[in-house]
């Protein structure tokens, strides 16, 4: 796990790199506010968007799953995280919205950037989990926040 700190108001945090990719859900990046981590000047709640830069080498894995979580607490415990969701309109019922847990699933080696809103979160977390045989797999994540 990497605790992210930001030496300036718009910057990449400390890189998370793992070889091989773990096959249990593992905390990769946690971003906490400056009031909890005095070396951080970029608070999650003060930002409207972040970017997650993902560099994945598949190796023998079937896929990797990356999940994002937020918390309304400055220094959340293990049970204080909420997985990000995505909404889908239900065309059969007027006004009904279905929520599904959001995740990124990659089944081929790739290098991508994923943009995400931070809403009212005070803390933010990214987890990773590989499926299959982990040999020859690797994953590098960089998180960036933009102070508005």
C-alpha positions as semicolon CSV with decimal commas, in nm:
position;residue;x (nm);y (nm);z (nm)
1;X;0,000;0,000;0,000
2;X;0,116;0,352;-0,078
3;X;0,001;0,651;0,129
4;X;-0,010;0,940;-0,117
5;X;0,135;1,279;-0,030
6;X;0,154;1,583;-0,256
7;X;0,446;1,827;-0,233
8;X;0,260;2,082;-0,447
9;X;-0,103;2,159;-0,527
10;X;-0,119;1,970;-0,859
11;X;0,106;1,669;-0,880
12;X;0,139;1,297;-0,904
13;X;0,155;1,115;-0,574
14;X;0,401;0,840;-0,484
15;X;0,395;0,559;-0,737
16;X;0,253;0,216;-0,651
17;X;0,430;-0,071;-0,829
18;X;0,380;-0,442;-0,770
19;X;0,525;-0,754;-0,936
20;X;0,351;-0,995;-0,946
21;X;-0,002;-0,853;-0,907
22;X;-0,163;-0,987;-0,584
23;X;-0,456;-1,228;-0,622
24;X;-0,629;-1,104;-0,304
25;X;-0,788;-0,757;-0,297
26;X;-0,501;-0,536;-0,178
27;X;-0,490;-0,166;-0,085
28;X;-0,273;0,004;-0,346
29;X;-0,320;0,376;-0,286
30;X;-0,478;0,570;0,000
31;X;-0,513;0,947;-0,017
32;X;-0,585;1,123;0,314
33;X;-0,629;1,495;0,389
34;X;-0,349;1,722;0,509
35;X;-0,510;1,740;0,855
36;X;-0,422;1,369;0,897
37;X;-0,100;1,362;0,694
38;X;0,092;1,686;0,746
39;X;0,315;1,623;0,442
40;X;0,013;1,637;0,209
41;X;-0,106;1,972;0,073
42;X;-0,373;1,836;-0,162
43;X;-0,694;1,745;0,022
44;X;-0,934;1,509;-0,154
45;X;-1,238;1,718;-0,053
46;X;-1,083;2,028;-0,210
47;X;-1,058;1,864;-0,551
48;X;-1,319;1,797;-0,814
49;X;-1,130;1,536;-1,014
50;X;-0,841;1,297;-1,002
51;X;-0,663;1,085;-1,258
52;X;-0,536;0,732;-1,212
53;X;-0,255;0,637;-1,452
54;X;-0,251;0,258;-1,499
55;X;0,032;0,055;-1,654
56;X;-0,061;-0,316;-1,651
57;X;0,135;-0,615;-1,780
58;X;-0,093;-0,919;-1,794
59;X;0,162;-1,199;-1,777
60;X;-0,022;-1,523;-1,690
61;X;-0,316;-1,347;-1,520
62;X;-0,667;-1,377;-1,660
63;X;-0,741;-1,015;-1,558
64;X;-0,682;-0,746;-1,298
65;X;-0,963;-0,565;-1,116
66;X;-0,911;-0,212;-0,982
67;X;-1,172;-0,069;-0,744
68;X;-1,213;0,283;-0,606
69;X;-1,351;0,369;-0,264
70;X;-1,428;0,692;-0,082
71;X;-1,484;0,784;0,279
72;X;-1,647;1,076;0,455
73;X;-1,389;1,043;0,735
74;X;-1,049;1,211;0,746
75;X;-0,875;0,902;0,884
76;X;-1,101;0,607;0,794
77;X;-1,078;0,263;0,948
78;X;-1,120;-0,061;0,754
79;X;-1,502;-0,046;0,771
80;X;-1,533;0,324;0,677
81;X;-1,483;0,287;0,299
82;X;-1,763;0,297;0,039
83;X;-1,711;0,151;-0,306
84;X;-1,779;0,392;-0,590
85;X;-2,097;0,312;-0,784
86;X;-2,225;0,385;-1,131
87;X;-2,590;0,448;-1,213
88;X;-2,795;0,308;-1,497
89;X;-3,143;0,425;-1,591
90;X;-3,406;0,152;-1,596
91;X;-3,599;0,199;-1,920
92;X;-3,892;-0,011;-1,796
93;X;-3,973;0,188;-1,481
94;X;-4,003;0,568;-1,492
95;X;-3,775;0,728;-1,234
96;X;-3,599;0,408;-1,133
97;X;-3,219;0,416;-1,122
98;X;-3,013;0,103;-1,068
99;X;-2,676;0,136;-0,893
100;X;-2,391;-0,103;-0,963
101;X;-2,050;-0,118;-0,798
102;X;-1,793;0,043;-1,024
103;X;-1,464;-0,126;-1,107
104;X;-1,201;-0,129;-1,380
105;X;-1,133;-0,473;-1,528
106;X;-0,837;-0,521;-1,763
107;X;-0,777;-0,849;-1,945
108;X;-0,484;-0,742;-2,165
109;X;-0,162;-0,552;-2,107
110;X;-0,235;-0,181;-2,138
111;X;-0,131;0,170;-2,042
112;X;-0,432;0,397;-1,974
113;X;-0,549;0,701;-1,776
114;X;-0,878;0,690;-1,585
115;X;-1,043;1,015;-1,472
116;X;-1,273;1,011;-1,170
117;X;-1,476;1,261;-0,966
118;X;-1,402;1,293;-0,596
119;X;-1,733;1,443;-0,484
120;X;-1,761;1,496;-0,110
121;X;-1,498;1,236;-0,018
122;X;-1,248;1,328;0,250
123;X;-1,033;1,022;0,179
124;X;-0,991;0,806;-0,129
125;X;-0,860;0,451;-0,180
126;X;-0,767;0,230;-0,476
127;X;-0,744;-0,150;-0,447
128;X;-0,611;-0,409;-0,691
129;X;-0,673;-0,781;-0,738
130;X;-0,547;-1,018;-1,004
131;X;-0,735;-1,328;-1,115
132;X;-0,547;-1,639;-1,230
133;X;-0,177;-1,719;-1,213
134;X;0,020;-1,407;-1,117
135;X;0,355;-1,498;-1,277
136;X;0,508;-1,235;-1,509
137;X;0,237;-0,980;-1,422
138;X;0,300;-0,626;-1,301
139;X;0,102;-0,315;-1,224
140;X;0,204;0,047;-1,176
141;X;-0,044;0,309;-1,055
142;X;0,004;0,683;-1,023
143;X;-0,269;0,906;-0,880
144;X;-0,291;1,278;-0,951
145;X;-0,520;1,537;-0,794
146;X;-0,605;1,879;-0,934
147;X;-0,661;2,155;-0,680
148;X;-0,924;2,399;-0,806
